[in-house]
PDB file of C-alpha atoms and ligand atoms in Angstrom:
ATOM      1  CA  MET A1121      54.904  20.771  14.178  1.00 60.00           C
ATOM      2  CA  VAL A1122      58.448  21.653  15.361  1.00 68.00           C
ATOM      3  CA  VAL A1123      58.976  25.343  15.993  1.00 82.00           C
ATOM      4  CA  HIS A1124      62.487  26.649  15.523  1.00 89.00           C
ATOM      5  CA  LYS A1125      63.548  29.875  17.188  1.00 91.00           C
ATOM      6  CA  ALA A1126      65.950  31.810  14.938  1.00 92.00           C
ATOM      7  CA  ARG A1127      69.491  32.045  16.354  1.00 93.00           C
ATOM      8  CA  LYS A1128      71.228  35.341  15.870  1.00 92.00           C
ATOM      9  CA  ARG A1129      74.711  33.892  16.326  1.00 93.00           C
ATOM     10  CA  PHE A1130      74.183  31.721  13.225  1.00 95.00           C
ATOM     11  CA  GLY A1131      72.893  34.647  11.178  1.00 93.00           C
ATOM     12  CA  GLN A1132      69.468  33.053  10.866  1.00 96.00           C
ATOM     13  CA  ASN A1133      67.146  35.159   8.738  1.00 97.00           C
ATOM     14  CA  PHE A1134      64.846  32.747   6.976  1.00 97.00           C
ATOM     15  CA  LEU A1135      63.436  33.488   3.546  1.00 98.00           C
ATOM     16  CA  VAL A1136      59.635  33.647   3.658  1.00 97.00           C
ATOM     17  CA  ASP A1137      58.793  35.430   0.412  1.00 98.00           C
ATOM     18  CA  ASP A1138      57.629  32.912  -2.201  1.00 98.00           C
ATOM     19  CA  SER A1139      58.251  35.242  -5.128  1.00 98.00           C
ATOM     20  CA  VAL A1140      61.899  35.720  -4.051  1.00 98.00           C
ATOM     21  CA  ILE A1141      62.322  31.958  -3.625  1.00 98.00           C
ATOM     22  CA  HIS A1142      60.860  31.476  -7.103  1.00 98.00           C
ATOM     23  CA  ASN A1143      63.245  34.092  -8.570  1.00 98.00           C
ATOM     24  CA  ILE A1144      66.219  32.426  -6.916  1.00 98.00           C
ATOM     25  CA  ILE A1145      65.375  28.992  -8.271  1.00 98.00           C
ATOM     26  CA  SER A1146      64.550  30.179 -11.773  1.00 97.00           C
ATOM     27  CA  THR A1147      67.775  32.219 -11.961  1.00 98.00           C
ATOM     28  CA  PHE A1148      69.824  29.319 -10.603  1.00 98.00           C
ATOM     29  CA  LYS A1149      68.320  27.000 -13.254  1.00 98.00           C
ATOM     30  CA  PRO A1150      68.805  23.602 -11.622  1.00 98.00           C
ATOM     31  CA  MET A1151      69.496  20.742 -14.060  1.00 97.00           C
ATOM     32  CA  LYS A1152      68.856  17.017 -13.732  1.00 96.00           C
ATOM     33  CA  HIS A1153      72.571  16.118 -13.759  1.00 96.00           C
ATOM     34  CA  ASP A1154      73.637  18.817 -11.238  1.00 97.00           C
ATOM     35  CA  TYR A1155      75.578  18.111  -8.079  1.00 97.00           C
ATOM     36  CA  VAL A1156      74.488  20.985  -5.818  1.00 97.00           C
ATOM     37  CA  VAL A1157      75.911  21.997  -2.450  1.00 97.00           C
ATOM     38  CA  GLU A1158      73.665  24.228  -0.382  1.00 98.00           C
ATOM     39  CA  ILE A1159      75.294  26.210   2.404  1.00 98.00           C
ATOM     40  CA  GLY A1160      73.004  26.858   5.375  1.00 98.00           C
ATOM     41  CA  PRO A1161      69.704  25.250   4.280  1.00 98.00           C
ATOM     42  CA  GLY A1162      67.985  26.507   7.447  1.00 97.00           C
ATOM     43  CA  LEU A1163      64.284  25.689   7.278  1.00 97.00           C
ATOM     44  CA  SER A1164      64.691  24.529   3.652  1.00 97.00           C
ATOM     45  CA  ALA A1165      63.175  27.489   1.784  1.00 97.00           C
ATOM     46  CA  ILE A1166      65.568  26.895  -1.155  1.00 97.00           C
ATOM     47  CA  THR A1167      66.251  23.214  -0.460  1.00 98.00           C
ATOM     48  CA  GLU A1168      62.745  21.964  -1.029  1.00 96.00           C
ATOM     49  CA  PRO A1169      62.233  23.381  -4.516  1.00 96.00           C
ATOM     50  CA  LEU A1170      65.635  21.980  -5.562  1.00 97.00           C
ATOM     51  CA  ILE A1171      65.155  18.365  -4.527  1.00 95.00           C
ATOM     52  CA  HIS A1172      63.285  17.114  -7.574  1.00 92.00           C
ATOM     53  CA  SER A1173      65.328  19.081 -10.071  1.00 95.00           C
ATOM     54  CA  VAL A1174      68.884  17.940  -9.338  1.00 97.00           C
ATOM     55  CA  ASN A1175      70.853  14.713  -9.239  1.00 96.00           C
ATOM     56  CA  GLU A1176      72.458  15.227  -5.820  1.00 96.00           C
ATOM     57  CA  LEU A1177      71.953  17.799  -3.120  1.00 97.00           C
ATOM     58  CA  LEU A1178      74.408  18.118  -0.261  1.00 97.00           C
ATOM     59  CA  CYS A1179      73.365  20.480   2.527  1.00 98.00           C
ATOM     60  CA  ILE A1180      75.868  21.833   5.035  1.00 98.00           C
ATOM     61  CA  GLU A1181      74.236  23.231   8.177  1.00 98.00           C
ATOM     62  CA  ILE A1182      75.879  24.249  11.444  1.00 98.00           C
ATOM     63  CA  ASP A1183      72.791  24.275  13.672  1.00 98.00           C
ATOM     64  CA  ARG A1184      72.248  20.828  15.207  1.00 97.00           C
ATOM     65  CA  ASP A1185      68.536  21.441  15.798  1.00 97.00           C
ATOM     66  CA  LEU A1186      67.989  22.400  12.173  1.00 97.00           C
ATOM     67  CA  VAL A1187      69.959  19.351  11.033  1.00 98.00           C
ATOM     68  CA  LYS A1188      67.534  17.132  12.985  1.00 97.00           C
ATOM     69  CA  ILE A1189      64.525  18.846  11.394  1.00 97.00           C
ATOM     70  CA  LEU A1190      66.041  18.543   7.914  1.00 97.00           C
ATOM     71  CA  GLU A1191      67.019  14.889   8.366  1.00 97.00           C
ATOM     72  CA  HIS A1192      63.507  14.066   9.425  1.00 96.00           C
ATOM     73  CA  LYS A1193      61.933  16.017   6.598  1.00 96.00           C
ATOM     74  CA  PHE A1194      64.130  14.662   3.805  1.00 97.00           C
ATOM     75  CA  SER A1195      64.845  11.105   4.995  1.00 96.00           C
ATOM     76  CA  LYS A1196      62.829   9.612   2.139  1.00 96.00           C
ATOM     77  CA  TYR A1197      64.915  11.336  -0.547  1.00 97.00           C
ATOM     78  CA  LYS A1198      67.921   9.303  -1.719  1.00 96.00           C
ATOM     79  CA  ASN A1199      69.539  12.262  -3.494  1.00 97.00           C
ATOM     80  CA  VAL A1200      69.716  14.496  -0.394  1.00 98.00           C
ATOM     81  CA  ARG A1201      72.497  14.408   2.193  1.00 97.00           C
ATOM     82  CA  ILE A1202      72.611  16.644   5.263  1.00 98.00           C
ATOM     83  CA  ILE A1203      75.961  17.306   6.895  1.00 97.00           C
ATOM     84  CA  GLU A1204      76.238  18.970  10.283  1.00 98.00           C
ATOM     85  CA  SER A1205      79.310  21.166   9.970  1.00 98.00           C
ATOM     86  CA  ASP A1206      80.673  24.655  10.038  1.00 97.00           C
ATOM     87  CA  VAL A1207      81.118  25.320   6.322  1.00 97.00           C
ATOM     88  CA  LEU A1208      84.341  27.214   7.086  1.00 97.00           C
ATOM     89  CA  ASN A1209      85.880  23.936   8.301  1.00 96.00           C
ATOM     90  CA  PHE A1210      84.412  21.801   5.562  1.00 95.00           C
ATOM     91  CA  ASP A1211      86.938  20.248   3.178  1.00 93.00           C
ATOM     92  CA  PHE A1212      85.537  20.808  -0.313  1.00 92.00           C
ATOM     93  CA  ASN A1213      88.382  18.731  -1.751  1.00 88.00           C
ATOM     94  CA  THR A1214      86.514  15.651  -0.532  1.00 90.00           C
ATOM     95  CA  LEU A1215      83.802  16.390  -3.108  1.00 89.00           C
ATOM     96  CA  ASN A1216      83.799  15.695  -6.832  1.00 80.00           C
ATOM     97  CA  ILE A1217      84.738  18.410  -9.225  1.00 81.00           C
ATOM     98  CA  GLY A1218      81.927  20.150 -11.057  1.00 93.00           C
ATOM     99  CA  ILE A1219      79.839  21.267  -8.099  1.00 96.00           C
ATOM    100  CA  ARG A1220      77.296  24.064  -8.073  1.00 97.00           C
ATOM    101  CA  LEU A1221      77.009  26.085  -4.881  1.00 97.00           C
ATOM    102  CA  ILE A1222      73.944  27.880  -3.601  1.00 98.00           C
ATOM    103  CA  GLY A1223      73.176  29.610  -0.335  1.00 98.00           C
ATOM    104  CA  ASN A1224      71.450  32.396   1.466  1.00 97.00           C
ATOM    105  CA  LEU A1225      74.586  33.024   3.454  1.00 95.00           C
ATOM    106  CA  PRO A1226      74.812  34.008   7.082  1.00 92.00           C
ATOM    107  CA  TYR A1227      76.145  37.567   6.968  1.00 89.00           C
ATOM    108  CA  ASN A1228      78.668  37.071   9.760  1.00 91.00           C
ATOM    109  CA  ILE A1229      80.754  34.568   7.772  1.00 95.00           C
ATOM    110  CA  SER A1230      80.178  35.726   4.202  1.00 94.00           C
ATOM    111  CA  THR A1231      83.570  37.388   3.580  1.00 95.00           C
ATOM    112  CA  GLN A1232      85.457  34.453   5.121  1.00 96.00           C
ATOM    113  CA  LEU A1233      83.459  32.051   2.983  1.00 96.00           C
ATOM    114  CA  LEU A1234      84.171  34.020  -0.188  1.00 96.00           C
ATOM    115  CA  PHE A1235      87.905  33.816   0.555  1.00 94.00           C
ATOM    116  CA  LYS A1236      87.498  30.093   1.162  1.00 93.00           C
ATOM    117  CA  ILE A1237      85.823  29.426  -2.196  1.00 91.00           C
ATOM    118  CA  MET A1238      88.746  31.090  -3.995  1.00 89.00           C
ATOM    119  CA  GLU A1239      90.839  28.090  -2.969  1.00 86.00           C
ATOM    120  CA  PHE A1240      88.781  25.686  -5.037  1.00 85.00           C
ATOM    121  CA  SER A1241      87.643  27.813  -7.962  1.00 86.00           C
ATOM    122  CA  ASP A1242      88.804  25.078 -10.374  1.00 83.00           C
ATOM    123  CA  GLN A1243      86.383  22.658  -8.753  1.00 90.00           C
ATOM    124  CA  ILE A1244      83.156  24.588  -9.065  1.00 93.00           C
ATOM    125  CA  ILE A1245      80.872  25.311 -12.003  1.00 96.00           C
ATOM    126  CA  ASP A1246      79.252  28.302 -10.358  1.00 97.00           C
ATOM    127  CA  ALA A1247      78.006  29.742  -7.066  1.00 97.00           C
ATOM    128  CA  HIS A1248      74.755  31.595  -6.456  1.00 98.00           C
ATOM    129  CA  PHE A1249      74.760  33.435  -3.155  1.00 98.00           C
ATOM    130  CA  MET A1250      72.536  35.822  -1.321  1.00 98.00           C
ATOM    131  CA  LEU A1251      74.681  38.308   0.553  1.00 98.00           C
ATOM    132  CA  GLN A1252      74.459  41.648   2.257  1.00 97.00           C
ATOM    133  CA  ARG A1253      74.173  44.270  -0.504  1.00 98.00           C
ATOM    134  CA  GLU A1254      77.240  46.163   0.746  1.00 97.00           C
ATOM    135  CA  VAL A1255      79.371  43.014   0.494  1.00 97.00           C
ATOM    136  CA  VAL A1256      78.290  42.594  -3.130  1.00 98.00           C
ATOM    137  CA  ASP A1257      79.196  46.253  -3.762  1.00 98.00           C
ATOM    138  CA  ARG A1258      82.741  45.382  -2.637  1.00 98.00           C
ATOM    139  CA  MET A1259      82.868  42.164  -4.659  1.00 98.00           C
ATOM    140  CA  ILE A1260      82.077  43.859  -7.961  1.00 98.00           C
ATOM    141  CA  ALA A1261      83.823  47.201  -7.298  1.00 98.00           C
ATOM    142  CA  GLN A1262      86.152  48.579  -9.964  1.00 98.00           C
ATOM    143  CA  PRO A1263      89.486  50.386  -9.395  1.00 97.00           C
ATOM    144  CA  SER A1264      89.342  53.951  -8.104  1.00 95.00           C
ATOM    145  CA  SER A1265      85.955  53.470  -6.454  1.00 96.00           C
ATOM    146  CA  SER A1266      85.483  53.621  -2.702  1.00 95.00           C
ATOM    147  CA  ASP A1267      84.379  49.970  -2.408  1.00 97.00           C
ATOM    148  CA  TYR A1268      87.396  48.588  -4.282  1.00 97.00           C
ATOM    149  CA  GLY A1269      89.654  46.584  -1.991  1.00 97.00           C
ATOM    150  CA  ARG A1270      91.267  43.264  -1.205  1.00 97.00           C
ATOM    151  CA  LEU A1271      88.010  41.318  -1.597  1.00 97.00           C
ATOM    152  CA  SER A1272      87.377  42.828  -5.071  1.00 98.00           C
ATOM    153  CA  VAL A1273      90.886  42.049  -6.357  1.00 98.00           C
ATOM    154  CA  MET A1274      91.143  38.535  -4.943  1.00 97.00           C
ATOM    155  CA  LEU A1275      87.677  37.520  -6.182  1.00 97.00           C
ATOM    156  CA  GLN A1276      87.961  39.142  -9.599  1.00 97.00           C
ATOM    157  CA  GLU A1277      91.300  37.400 -10.204  1.00 96.00           C
ATOM    158  CA  CYS A1278      89.462  34.077 -10.417  1.00 94.00           C
ATOM    159  CA  TYR A1279      85.744  34.813 -10.769  1.00 95.00           C
ATOM    160  CA  GLU A1280      83.304  36.695 -12.932  1.00 97.00           C
ATOM    161  CA  ILE A1281      80.688  38.195 -10.611  1.00 98.00           C
ATOM    162  CA  GLU A1282      77.236  39.378 -11.569  1.00 98.00           C
ATOM    163  CA  ARG A1283      74.675  41.023  -9.302  1.00 98.00           C
ATOM    164  CA  LEU A1284      71.316  39.521 -10.291  1.00 98.00           C
ATOM    165  CA  PHE A1285      68.767  41.261  -8.075  1.00 98.00           C
ATOM    166  CA  ASP A1286      68.276  42.895  -4.684  1.00 98.00           C
ATOM    167  CA  ILE A1287      66.054  41.569  -1.914  1.00 98.00           C
ATOM    168  CA  ARG A1288      64.201  43.659   0.649  1.00 98.00           C
ATOM    169  CA  PRO A1289      64.516  42.994   4.386  1.00 98.00           C
ATOM    170  CA  ASP A1290      60.804  42.121   4.673  1.00 98.00           C
ATOM    171  CA  SER A1291      61.368  38.978   2.576  1.00 98.00           C
ATOM    172  CA  PHE A1292      62.911  37.369   5.683  1.00 97.00           C
ATOM    173  CA  ASN A1293      61.847  36.314   9.145  1.00 96.00           C
ATOM    174  CA  PRO A1294      63.253  37.740  11.326  1.00 96.00           C
ATOM    175  CA  MET A1295      63.892  40.830   9.211  1.00 96.00           C
ATOM    176  CA  PRO A1296      67.549  41.820   8.813  1.00 95.00           C
ATOM    177  CA  LYS A1297      68.459  45.512   9.085  1.00 94.00           C
ATOM    178  CA  VAL A1298      69.971  45.567   5.594  1.00 95.00           C
ATOM    179  CA  PHE A1299      69.122  44.848   1.969  1.00 97.00           C
ATOM    180  CA  SER A1300      70.527  41.728   0.341  1.00 98.00           C
ATOM    181  CA  SER A1301      71.687  40.983  -3.198  1.00 98.00           C
ATOM    182  CA  PHE A1302      71.649  37.719  -5.086  1.00 98.00           C
ATOM    183  CA  VAL A1303      74.833  37.154  -7.111  1.00 98.00           C
ATOM    184  CA  ARG A1304      76.195  34.696  -9.616  1.00 98.00           C
ATOM    185  CA  ILE A1305      79.887  33.850  -9.332  1.00 97.00           C
ATOM    186  CA  LYS A1306      81.532  31.908 -12.158  1.00 96.00           C
ATOM    187  CA  PRO A1307      85.161  30.829 -12.387  1.00 95.00           C
ATOM    188  CA  LEU A1308      87.088  32.571 -15.152  1.00 95.00           C
ATOM    189  CA  SER A1309      88.683  30.389 -17.831  1.00 91.00           C
ATOM    190  CA  PHE A1310      91.487  28.143 -16.643  1.00 86.00           C
ATOM    191  CA  ASN A1311      93.646  29.687 -19.402  1.00 90.00           C
ATOM    192  CA  ARG A1312      93.282  33.254 -18.169  1.00 92.00           C
ATOM    193  CA  VAL A1313      96.415  35.220 -17.266  1.00 94.00           C
ATOM    194  CA  ARG A1314      97.116  33.993 -13.742  1.00 94.00           C
ATOM    195  CA  PRO A1315      99.763  35.103 -11.265  1.00 97.00           C
ATOM    196  CA  LYS A1316     102.879  32.946 -11.679  1.00 96.00           C
ATOM    197  CA  ASN A1317     103.029  32.568  -7.926  1.00 96.00           C
ATOM    198  CA  TYR A1318      99.643  32.793  -6.198  1.00 95.00           C
ATOM    199  CA  ASN A1319     101.220  33.080  -2.771  1.00 95.00           C
ATOM    200  CA  ILE A1320     103.146  36.218  -3.749  1.00 95.00           C
ATOM    201  CA  PHE A1321     100.003  37.635  -5.369  1.00 97.00           C
ATOM    202  CA  LYS A1322      98.019  37.033  -2.179  1.00 96.00           C
ATOM    203  CA  GLN A1323     100.660  38.665   0.013  1.00 96.00           C
ATOM    204  CA  LEU A1324     101.035  41.592  -2.370  1.00 97.00           C
ATOM    205  CA  VAL A1325      97.303  42.356  -2.367  1.00 97.00           C
ATOM    206  CA  THR A1326      97.116  42.019   1.421  1.00 97.00           C
ATOM    207  CA  ARG A1327     100.082  44.365   1.943  1.00 96.00           C
ATOM    208  CA  ALA A1328      98.880  46.846  -0.639  1.00 96.00           C
ATOM    209  CA  PHE A1329      95.467  47.213   1.011  1.00 96.00           C
ATOM    210  CA  SER A1330      96.682  46.971   4.614  1.00 93.00           C
ATOM    211  CA  GLN A1331      96.639  50.753   4.746  1.00 86.00           C
ATOM    212  CA  LYS A1332      94.399  51.702   1.885  1.00 78.00           C
ATOM    213  CA  ARG A1333      95.086  55.441   1.969  1.00 82.00           C
ATOM    214  CA  LYS A1334      98.864  55.053   1.909  1.00 90.00           C
ATOM    215  CA  ILE A1335     100.654  55.276  -1.426  1.00 94.00           C
ATOM    216  CA  LEU A1336     101.746  51.874  -2.726  1.00 95.00           C
ATOM    217  CA  LYS A1337     105.414  52.724  -2.350  1.00 93.00           C
ATOM    218  CA  ASN A1338     104.967  53.014   1.410  1.00 93.00           C
ATOM    219  CA  SER A1339     102.528  50.176   1.992  1.00 94.00           C
ATOM    220  CA  LEU A1340     104.801  47.689   0.175  1.00 93.00           C
ATOM    221  CA  GLY A1341     107.728  48.528   2.435  1.00 90.00           C
ATOM    222  CA  GLU A1342     111.065  47.057   1.275  1.00 89.00           C
ATOM    223  CA  TRP A1343     109.408  45.340  -1.710  1.00 90.00           C
ATOM    224  CA  SER A1344     108.903  48.692  -3.382  1.00 91.00           C
ATOM    225  CA  LYS A1345     112.705  49.112  -3.705  1.00 89.00           C
ATOM    226  CA  HIS A1346     112.838  46.030  -5.919  1.00 89.00           C
ATOM    227  CA  LEU A1347     110.142  47.185  -8.304  1.00 92.00           C
ATOM    228  CA  ASP A1348     111.012  48.814 -11.612  1.00 92.00           C
ATOM    229  CA  TRP A1349     108.324  51.483 -11.367  1.00 93.00           C
ATOM    230  CA  GLU A1350     108.923  52.820 -14.852  1.00 92.00           C
ATOM    231  CA  ALA A1351     108.956  49.430 -16.591  1.00 92.00           C
ATOM    232  CA  LEU A1352     105.735  48.549 -14.778  1.00 94.00           C
ATOM    233  CA  ASP A1353     104.279  51.904 -15.798  1.00 94.00           C
ATOM    234  CA  LEU A1354     103.549  52.833 -12.189  1.00 94.00           C
ATOM    235  CA  ASN A1355     103.252  56.376 -10.975  1.00 92.00           C
ATOM    236  CA  SER A1356     105.220  56.831  -7.742  1.00 88.00           C
ATOM    237  CA  GLN A1357     102.124  58.319  -6.021  1.00 93.00           C
ATOM    238  CA  ILE A1358      99.769  55.497  -6.988  1.00 94.00           C
ATOM    239  CA  ARG A1359      97.608  53.805  -4.313  1.00 95.00           C
ATOM    240  CA  ALA A1360      96.381  50.195  -4.172  1.00 96.00           C
ATOM    241  CA  GLU A1361      92.829  51.337  -4.876  1.00 96.00           C
ATOM    242  CA  ASN A1362      93.929  52.643  -8.306  1.00 96.00           C
ATOM    243  CA  LEU A1363      95.481  49.370  -9.510  1.00 97.00           C
ATOM    244  CA  SER A1364      93.580  46.971 -11.760  1.00 97.00           C
ATOM    245  CA  VAL A1365      93.643  43.228 -11.122  1.00 98.00           C
ATOM    246  CA  SER A1366      95.921  42.722 -14.150  1.00 97.00           C
ATOM    247  CA  LYS A1367      98.341  45.323 -12.771  1.00 97.00           C
ATOM    248  CA  PHE A1368      98.461  43.444  -9.460  1.00 98.00           C
ATOM    249  CA  ILE A1369      99.303  40.289 -11.429  1.00 98.00           C
ATOM    250  CA  MET A1370     102.081  42.126 -13.322  1.00 97.00           C
ATOM    251  CA  ILE A1371     103.633  43.417 -10.089  1.00 97.00           C
ATOM    252  CA  SER A1372     103.373  40.013  -8.461  1.00 97.00           C
ATOM    253  CA  ASP A1373     105.036  38.333 -11.481  1.00 97.00           C
ATOM    254  CA  PHE A1374     107.798  40.949 -11.377  1.00 95.00           C
ATOM    255  CA  LEU A1375     108.502  40.140  -7.718  1.00 95.00           C
ATOM    256  CA  HIS A1376     108.409  36.441  -8.530  1.00 95.00           C
ATOM    257  CA  ASN A1377     110.851  36.825 -11.452  1.00 93.00           C
ATOM    258  CA  LYS A1378     113.206  38.735  -9.186  1.00 89.00           C
ATOM    259  CA  GLY A1379     113.183  35.673  -6.939  1.00 85.00           C
ATOM    260  CA  LEU A1380     112.258  37.802  -3.963  1.00 73.00           C
ATOM    261  CA  MET A1381     110.215  35.112  -2.269  1.00 66.00           C
TER     262      MET A1381
HETATM  263  N1  SAM B 579      68.650  28.921   3.502  1.00 73.71           N
HETATM  264  C1  SAM B 579      67.746  29.336   4.527  1.00 73.71           C
HETATM  265  C2  SAM B 579      66.793  30.371   3.988  1.00 73.71           C
HETATM  266  O1  SAM B 579      67.089  30.906   2.910  1.00 73.71           O
HETATM  267  O2  SAM B 579      65.776  30.622   4.616  1.00 73.71           O
HETATM  268  C3  SAM B 579      68.487  29.872   5.751  1.00 73.71           C
HETATM  269  C4  SAM B 579      69.331  31.085   5.536  1.00 73.71           C
HETATM  270  S1  SAM B 579      69.995  31.792   7.023  1.00 73.71           S
HETATM  271  C5  SAM B 579      70.392  33.422   6.429  1.00 73.71           C
HETATM  272  C6  SAM B 579      71.646  31.121   7.138  1.00 73.71           C
HETATM  273  C7  SAM B 579      71.737  29.639   7.433  1.00 73.71           C
HETATM  274  O3  SAM B 579      73.115  29.255   7.532  1.00 73.71           O
HETATM  275  C8  SAM B 579      71.136  29.234   8.769  1.00 73.71           C
HETATM  276  O4  SAM B 579      70.405  28.032   8.617  1.00 73.71           O
HETATM  277  C9  SAM B 579      72.333  29.010   9.701  1.00 73.71           C
HETATM  278  O5  SAM B 579      72.094  28.115  10.761  1.00 73.71           O
HETATM  279  C10 SAM B 579      73.350  28.487   8.720  1.00 73.71           C
HETATM  280  N2  SAM B 579      74.750  28.751   9.120  1.00 73.71           N
HETATM  281  C11 SAM B 579      75.242  29.794   9.838  1.00 73.71           C
HETATM  282  N3  SAM B 579      76.570  29.717   9.993  1.00 73.71           N
HETATM  283  C12 SAM B 579      76.948  28.581   9.336  1.00 73.71           C
HETATM  284  C13 SAM B 579      78.199  27.939   9.149  1.00 73.71           C
HETATM  285  N4  SAM B 579      79.322  28.462   9.632  1.00 73.71           N
HETATM  286  N5  SAM B 579      78.240  26.771   8.463  1.00 73.71           N
HETATM  287  C14 SAM B 579      77.077  26.231   7.954  1.00 73.71           C
HETATM  288  N6  SAM B 579      75.851  26.794   8.103  1.00 73.71           N
HETATM  289  C15 SAM B 579      75.789  27.952   8.784  1.00 73.71           C
END
């Protein structure tokens, strides 16, 4: 038997609680025609129960030693492919559309990965991720709450996010210091109200939250002079944390229509 020593730098906390694994799989509801991409399969706690239930399973794992173990373990399965890669460098455009993502994500890259999946929201059916509970608090936060920020706005512009259940630290080996949450992320309809210029929207949200406590007028710098605050129904003392996603889209469209960028 090969023994793998968990590597901290890869955020390796392996799931060892069968009831949690069962909950994850039954909530994910794998289907025979699914094309599933698992991020960070590790020692295959989620991988194994998926194999017989889906059409194709692509696993992206950064740790070379784990890749060897996985390749050996799953070599007889034609529907499983293991790729050794840093998921942050992986080009999802090389995959078909209609993928389902799943992963017990390494905490150190979770925010970066969430920003990455925004780039291909039209390509995915859904994503089921296990993340640090505090990250999920920020993902689902609503305006005027302390957790509301750039991550909330950018994700909620393209995804519907649902916290499904929390997981205790003792469900993992080694035990993390924090609780985790399992979430479902589903792209919003293609026909939703989208920013006319996504690049402006992205820059606007970044600027607005760059100094969260500042009033919007100040954090937007020279852009604020071009805004018609009254027409946009914006109070001059408003802060980024008080603006809804749709308001961010309105402001971004206004800047776009003015031809500012
Ligand atoms: N899925 C397994 C489980 O639930 O027990 C392992 C989860 S562990 C929290 C995170 C996994 O992601 C590890 O296998 C780790 O090596 C892998 N990983 C870490 N950083 C990664 C990256 N940048 N790209 C791909 N995999 C990564």
